[in-house]
């Protein structure tokens, strides 16, 4: 373990790992990033692609992602004005790296994860039987 790694574990609040995992603490951040994977989108196109996100929440999410350097905002001097959002190189590296790996993991293990969560909460499993974990 290097000195920097040791320091990271001792001061978790200042850790780069903490900064990276914070990117997933807001529900819509990864959804917006995934929607931009195919290329630049205008705000209304982005909202339509995502579905279920309010304009206020989309504004907050875009602001966070801009501040984190994960997306760019391109304003075009046209009439009517046109604004597009796109992934930066940093954002693309996140989407095509860790997010793609997480998606592959979710496809491979999602059923197991959902079954465990159902059992923990006493919800009916796939067979319709209520599953209760031992606590």
JSON list of C-alpha atoms in Angstrom, two decimals:
[
{"chain": "A", "resi": 1, "resn": "UNK", "atom": "CA", "xyz": [0.00, 0.00, 0.00]},
{"chain": "A", "resi": 2, "resn": "UNK", "atom": "CA", "xyz": [1.48, 3.34, -1.01]},
{"chain": "A", "resi": 3, "resn": "UNK", "atom": "CA", "xyz": [1.51, 6.39, 1.23]},
{"chain": "A", "resi": 4, "resn": "UNK", "atom": "CA", "xyz": [-1.17, 8.05, -0.97]},
{"chain": "A", "resi": 5, "resn": "UNK", "atom": "CA", "xyz": [-3.39, 4.96, -0.80]},
{"chain": "A", "resi": 6, "resn": "UNK", "atom": "CA", "xyz": [-2.95, 4.71, 2.97]},
{"chain": "A", "resi": 7, "resn": "UNK", "atom": "CA", "xyz": [-3.85, 8.41, 3.30]},
{"chain": "A", "resi": 8, "resn": "UNK", "atom": "CA", "xyz": [-6.94, 7.78, 1.16]},
{"chain": "A", "resi": 9, "resn": "UNK", "atom": "CA", "xyz": [-8.22, 5.10, 3.53]},
{"chain": "A", "resi": 10, "resn": "UNK", "atom": "CA", "xyz": [-7.46, 7.19, 6.61]},
{"chain": "A", "resi": 11, "resn": "UNK", "atom": "CA", "xyz": [-9.22, 10.32, 5.28]},
{"chain": "A", "resi": 12, "resn": "UNK", "atom": "CA", "xyz": [-12.07, 8.84, 3.28]},
{"chain": "A", "resi": 13, "resn": "UNK", "atom": "CA", "xyz": [-13.79, 12.22, 2.94]},
{"chain": "A", "resi": 14, "resn": "UNK", "atom": "CA", "xyz": [-10.82, 13.56, 0.95]},
{"chain": "A", "resi": 15, "resn": "UNK", "atom": "CA", "xyz": [-10.29, 10.43, -1.10]},
{"chain": "A", "resi": 16, "resn": "UNK", "atom": "CA", "xyz": [-10.39, 10.33, -4.90]},
{"chain": "A", "resi": 17, "resn": "UNK", "atom": "CA", "xyz": [-12.44, 7.16, -4.64]},
{"chain": "A", "resi": 18, "resn": "UNK", "atom": "CA", "xyz": [-15.01, 9.07, -2.62]},
{"chain": "A", "resi": 19, "resn": "UNK", "atom": "CA", "xyz": [-15.11, 11.81, -5.27]},
{"chain": "A", "resi": 20, "resn": "UNK", "atom": "CA", "xyz": [-15.64, 9.18, -7.96]},
{"chain": "A", "resi": 21, "resn": "UNK", "atom": "CA", "xyz": [-18.38, 7.32, -6.10]},
{"chain": "A", "resi": 22, "resn": "UNK", "atom": "CA", "xyz": [-20.14, 10.62, -5.38]},
{"chain": "A", "resi": 23, "resn": "UNK", "atom": "CA", "xyz": [-20.82, 10.77, -9.13]},
{"chain": "A", "resi": 24, "resn": "UNK", "atom": "CA", "xyz": [-23.38, 8.01, -8.55]},
{"chain": "A", "resi": 25, "resn": "UNK", "atom": "CA", "xyz": [-24.99, 9.51, -5.45]},
{"chain": "A", "resi": 26, "resn": "UNK", "atom": "CA", "xyz": [-27.42, 11.56, -7.54]},
{"chain": "A", "resi": 27, "resn": "UNK", "atom": "CA", "xyz": [-29.99, 9.32, -9.22]},
{"chain": "A", "resi": 28, "resn": "UNK", "atom": "CA", "xyz": [-30.12, 11.16, -12.52]},
{"chain": "A", "resi": 29, "resn": "UNK", "atom": "CA", "xyz": [-26.40, 11.82, -13.10]},
{"chain": "A", "resi": 30, "resn": "UNK", "atom": "CA", "xyz": [-25.57, 8.39, -14.57]},
{"chain": "A", "resi": 31, "resn": "UNK", "atom": "CA", "xyz": [-28.85, 8.40, -16.53]},
{"chain": "A", "resi": 32, "resn": "UNK", "atom": "CA", "xyz": [-28.01, 11.72, -18.21]},
{"chain": "A", "resi": 33, "resn": "UNK", "atom": "CA", "xyz": [-24.46, 10.56, -18.92]},
{"chain": "A", "resi": 34, "resn": "UNK", "atom": "CA", "xyz": [-25.75, 7.34, -20.48]},
{"chain": "A", "resi": 35, "resn": "UNK", "atom": "CA", "xyz": [-28.23, 9.30, -22.61]},
{"chain": "A", "resi": 36, "resn": "UNK", "atom": "CA", "xyz": [-25.37, 11.43, -23.97]},
{"chain": "A", "resi": 37, "resn": "UNK", "atom": "CA", "xyz": [-23.29, 8.38, -24.88]},
{"chain": "A", "resi": 38, "resn": "UNK", "atom": "CA", "xyz": [-24.60, 8.38, -28.47]},
{"chain": "A", "resi": 39, "resn": "UNK", "atom": "CA", "xyz": [-23.71, 12.04, -29.00]},
{"chain": "A", "resi": 40, "resn": "UNK", "atom": "CA", "xyz": [-24.73, 15.62, -28.39]},
{"chain": "A", "resi": 41, "resn": "UNK", "atom": "CA", "xyz": [-28.37, 16.34, -27.57]},
{"chain": "A", "resi": 42, "resn": "UNK", "atom": "CA", "xyz": [-30.46, 19.43, -27.10]},
{"chain": "A", "resi": 43, "resn": "UNK", "atom": "CA", "xyz": [-32.20, 19.82, -23.76]},
{"chain": "A", "resi": 44, "resn": "UNK", "atom": "CA", "xyz": [-35.65, 18.74, -25.00]},
{"chain": "A", "resi": 45, "resn": "UNK", "atom": "CA", "xyz": [-34.11, 15.75, -26.83]},
{"chain": "A", "resi": 46, "resn": "UNK", "atom": "CA", "xyz": [-32.30, 14.79, -23.64]},
{"chain": "A", "resi": 47, "resn": "UNK", "atom": "CA", "xyz": [-35.50, 15.03, -21.60]},
{"chain": "A", "resi": 48, "resn": "UNK", "atom": "CA", "xyz": [-37.39, 12.96, -24.17]},
{"chain": "A", "resi": 49, "resn": "UNK", "atom": "CA", "xyz": [-34.62, 10.33, -24.28]},
{"chain": "A", "resi": 50, "resn": "UNK", "atom": "CA", "xyz": [-34.63, 9.98, -20.51]},
{"chain": "A", "resi": 51, "resn": "UNK", "atom": "CA", "xyz": [-38.31, 10.27, -19.63]},
{"chain": "A", "resi": 52, "resn": "UNK", "atom": "CA", "xyz": [-39.56, 10.82, -16.10]},
{"chain": "A", "resi": 53, "resn": "UNK", "atom": "CA", "xyz": [-37.17, 13.65, -15.24]},
{"chain": "A", "resi": 54, "resn": "UNK", "atom": "CA", "xyz": [-38.54, 17.08, -14.36]},
{"chain": "A", "resi": 55, "resn": "UNK", "atom": "CA", "xyz": [-37.12, 20.21, -15.95]},
{"chain": "A", "resi": 56, "resn": "UNK", "atom": "CA", "xyz": [-35.86, 21.40, -12.55]},
{"chain": "A", "resi": 57, "resn": "UNK", "atom": "CA", "xyz": [-34.04, 18.15, -11.85]},
{"chain": "A", "resi": 58, "resn": "UNK", "atom": "CA", "xyz": [-32.59, 18.10, -15.37]},
{"chain": "A", "resi": 59, "resn": "UNK", "atom": "CA", "xyz": [-31.26, 21.65, -14.83]},
{"chain": "A", "resi": 60, "resn": "UNK", "atom": "CA", "xyz": [-29.67, 20.67, -11.51]},
{"chain": "A", "resi": 61, "resn": "UNK", "atom": "CA", "xyz": [-28.18, 17.53, -13.03]},
{"chain": "A", "resi": 62, "resn": "UNK", "atom": "CA", "xyz": [-26.74, 19.35, -16.03]},
{"chain": "A", "resi": 63, "resn": "UNK", "atom": "CA", "xyz": [-25.24, 21.97, -13.70]},
{"chain": "A", "resi": 64, "resn": "UNK", "atom": "CA", "xyz": [-23.56, 19.30, -11.56]},
{"chain": "A", "resi": 65, "resn": "UNK", "atom": "CA", "xyz": [-22.21, 17.40, -14.56]},
{"chain": "A", "resi": 66, "resn": "UNK", "atom": "CA", "xyz": [-20.90, 20.64, -16.11]},
{"chain": "A", "resi": 67, "resn": "UNK", "atom": "CA", "xyz": [-19.20, 21.60, -12.84]},
{"chain": "A", "resi": 68, "resn": "UNK", "atom": "CA", "xyz": [-17.64, 18.13, -12.58]},
{"chain": "A", "resi": 69, "resn": "UNK", "atom": "CA", "xyz": [-16.22, 18.45, -16.10]},
{"chain": "A", "resi": 70, "resn": "UNK", "atom": "CA", "xyz": [-18.16, 15.45, -17.40]},
{"chain": "A", "resi": 71, "resn": "UNK", "atom": "CA", "xyz": [-20.23, 17.31, -20.01]},
{"chain": "A", "resi": 72, "resn": "UNK", "atom": "CA", "xyz": [-19.88, 20.38, -22.19]},
{"chain": "A", "resi": 73, "resn": "UNK", "atom": "CA", "xyz": [-22.54, 22.92, -23.09]},
{"chain": "A", "resi": 74, "resn": "UNK", "atom": "CA", "xyz": [-22.36, 24.29, -26.63]},
{"chain": "A", "resi": 75, "resn": "UNK", "atom": "CA", "xyz": [-24.44, 27.39, -27.39]},
{"chain": "A", "resi": 76, "resn": "UNK", "atom": "CA", "xyz": [-24.85, 28.27, -31.06]},
{"chain": "A", "resi": 77, "resn": "UNK", "atom": "CA", "xyz": [-25.51, 31.84, -32.23]},
{"chain": "A", "resi": 78, "resn": "UNK", "atom": "CA", "xyz": [-28.61, 31.02, -34.26]},
{"chain": "A", "resi": 79, "resn": "UNK", "atom": "CA", "xyz": [-32.20, 32.17, -34.34]},
{"chain": "A", "resi": 80, "resn": "UNK", "atom": "CA", "xyz": [-33.75, 30.59, -32.40]},
{"chain": "A", "resi": 81, "resn": "UNK", "atom": "CA", "xyz": [-30.82, 29.91, -30.06]},
{"chain": "A", "resi": 82, "resn": "UNK", "atom": "CA", "xyz": [-29.62, 26.31, -29.96]},
{"chain": "A", "resi": 83, "resn": "UNK", "atom": "CA", "xyz": [-27.82, 24.67, -27.03]},
{"chain": "A", "resi": 84, "resn": "UNK", "atom": "CA", "xyz": [-26.44, 21.14, -27.06]},
{"chain": "A", "resi": 85, "resn": "UNK", "atom": "CA", "xyz": [-24.90, 19.03, -24.33]},
{"chain": "A", "resi": 86, "resn": "UNK", "atom": "CA", "xyz": [-22.22, 16.44, -24.99]},
{"chain": "A", "resi": 87, "resn": "UNK", "atom": "CA", "xyz": [-19.79, 14.28, -23.04]},
{"chain": "A", "resi": 88, "resn": "UNK", "atom": "CA", "xyz": [-16.28, 15.57, -22.45]},
{"chain": "A", "resi": 89, "resn": "UNK", "atom": "CA", "xyz": [-13.34, 13.18, -22.78]},
{"chain": "A", "resi": 90, "resn": "UNK", "atom": "CA", "xyz": [-13.55, 12.71, -19.00]},
{"chain": "A", "resi": 91, "resn": "UNK", "atom": "CA", "xyz": [-17.28, 11.96, -19.18]},
{"chain": "A", "resi": 92, "resn": "UNK", "atom": "CA", "xyz": [-16.78, 9.53, -22.07]},
{"chain": "A", "resi": 93, "resn": "UNK", "atom": "CA", "xyz": [-14.07, 7.71, -20.09]},
{"chain": "A", "resi": 94, "resn": "UNK", "atom": "CA", "xyz": [-16.54, 7.29, -17.21]},
{"chain": "A", "resi": 95, "resn": "UNK", "atom": "CA", "xyz": [-19.40, 6.12, -19.45]},
{"chain": "A", "resi": 96, "resn": "UNK", "atom": "CA", "xyz": [-17.31, 3.70, -21.50]},
{"chain": "A", "resi": 97, "resn": "UNK", "atom": "CA", "xyz": [-15.22, 2.48, -18.55]},
{"chain": "A", "resi": 98, "resn": "UNK", "atom": "CA", "xyz": [-16.75, 2.09, -15.07]},
{"chain": "A", "resi": 99, "resn": "UNK", "atom": "CA", "xyz": [-20.37, 2.64, -16.15]},
{"chain": "A", "resi": 100, "resn": "UNK", "atom": "CA", "xyz": [-20.06, 0.03, -18.91]},
{"chain": "A", "resi": 101, "resn": "UNK", "atom": "CA", "xyz": [-18.49, -2.39, -16.43]},
{"chain": "A", "resi": 102, "resn": "UNK", "atom": "CA", "xyz": [-21.28, -1.72, -13.93]},
{"chain": "A", "resi": 103, "resn": "UNK", "atom": "CA", "xyz": [-23.90, -2.29, -16.64]},
{"chain": "A", "resi": 104, "resn": "UNK", "atom": "CA", "xyz": [-22.29, -5.62, -17.56]},
{"chain": "A", "resi": 105, "resn": "UNK", "atom": "CA", "xyz": [-22.24, -6.61, -13.90]},
{"chain": "A", "resi": 106, "resn": "UNK", "atom": "CA", "xyz": [-25.90, -5.63, -13.50]},
{"chain": "A", "resi": 107, "resn": "UNK", "atom": "CA", "xyz": [-26.88, -7.74, -16.51]},
{"chain": "A", "resi": 108, "resn": "UNK", "atom": "CA", "xyz": [-24.97, -10.72, -15.15]},
{"chain": "A", "resi": 109, "resn": "UNK", "atom": "CA", "xyz": [-26.04, -10.40, -11.49]},
{"chain": "A", "resi": 110, "resn": "UNK", "atom": "CA", "xyz": [-29.13, -8.18, -11.47]},
{"chain": "A", "resi": 111, "resn": "UNK", "atom": "CA", "xyz": [-31.56, -11.02, -10.74]},
{"chain": "A", "resi": 112, "resn": "UNK", "atom": "CA", "xyz": [-29.49, -12.12, -7.74]},
{"chain": "A", "resi": 113, "resn": "UNK", "atom": "CA", "xyz": [-29.33, -8.56, -6.46]},
{"chain": "A", "resi": 114, "resn": "UNK", "atom": "CA", "xyz": [-33.10, -8.03, -6.82]},
{"chain": "A", "resi": 115, "resn": "UNK", "atom": "CA", "xyz": [-33.85, -11.37, -5.13]},
{"chain": "A", "resi": 116, "resn": "UNK", "atom": "CA", "xyz": [-31.62, -10.46, -2.19]},
{"chain": "A", "resi": 117, "resn": "UNK", "atom": "CA", "xyz": [-33.28, -7.05, -1.89]},
{"chain": "A", "resi": 118, "resn": "UNK", "atom": "CA", "xyz": [-36.75, -8.63, -2.06]},
{"chain": "A", "resi": 119, "resn": "UNK", "atom": "CA", "xyz": [-35.77, -11.13, 0.64]},
{"chain": "A", "resi": 120, "resn": "UNK", "atom": "CA", "xyz": [-34.43, -8.37, 2.86]},
{"chain": "A", "resi": 121, "resn": "UNK", "atom": "CA", "xyz": [-37.66, -6.40, 2.56]},
{"chain": "A", "resi": 122, "resn": "UNK", "atom": "CA", "xyz": [-40.01, -9.41, 2.76]},
{"chain": "A", "resi": 123, "resn": "UNK", "atom": "CA", "xyz": [-41.38, -8.81, -0.74]},
{"chain": "A", "resi": 124, "resn": "UNK", "atom": "CA", "xyz": [-42.70, -11.64, -2.90]},
{"chain": "A", "resi": 125, "resn": "UNK", "atom": "CA", "xyz": [-40.03, -13.33, -5.01]},
{"chain": "A", "resi": 126, "resn": "UNK", "atom": "CA", "xyz": [-40.42, -14.44, -8.64]},
{"chain": "A", "resi": 127, "resn": "UNK", "atom": "CA", "xyz": [-42.53, -17.43, -7.56]},
{"chain": "A", "resi": 128, "resn": "UNK", "atom": "CA", "xyz": [-44.94, -15.14, -5.69]},
{"chain": "A", "resi": 129, "resn": "UNK", "atom": "CA", "xyz": [-43.87, -16.49, -2.30]},
{"chain": "A", "resi": 130, "resn": "UNK", "atom": "CA", "xyz": [-42.95, -13.95, 0.31]},
{"chain": "A", "resi": 131, "resn": "UNK", "atom": "CA", "xyz": [-39.30, -14.30, 1.09]},
{"chain": "A", "resi": 132, "resn": "UNK", "atom": "CA", "xyz": [-38.02, -13.20, 4.48]},
{"chain": "A", "resi": 133, "resn": "UNK", "atom": "CA", "xyz": [-34.36, -13.14, 5.38]},
{"chain": "A", "resi": 134, "resn": "UNK", "atom": "CA", "xyz": [-33.20, -14.23, 8.80]},
{"chain": "A", "resi": 135, "resn": "UNK", "atom": "CA", "xyz": [-32.16, -11.25, 10.86]}
]
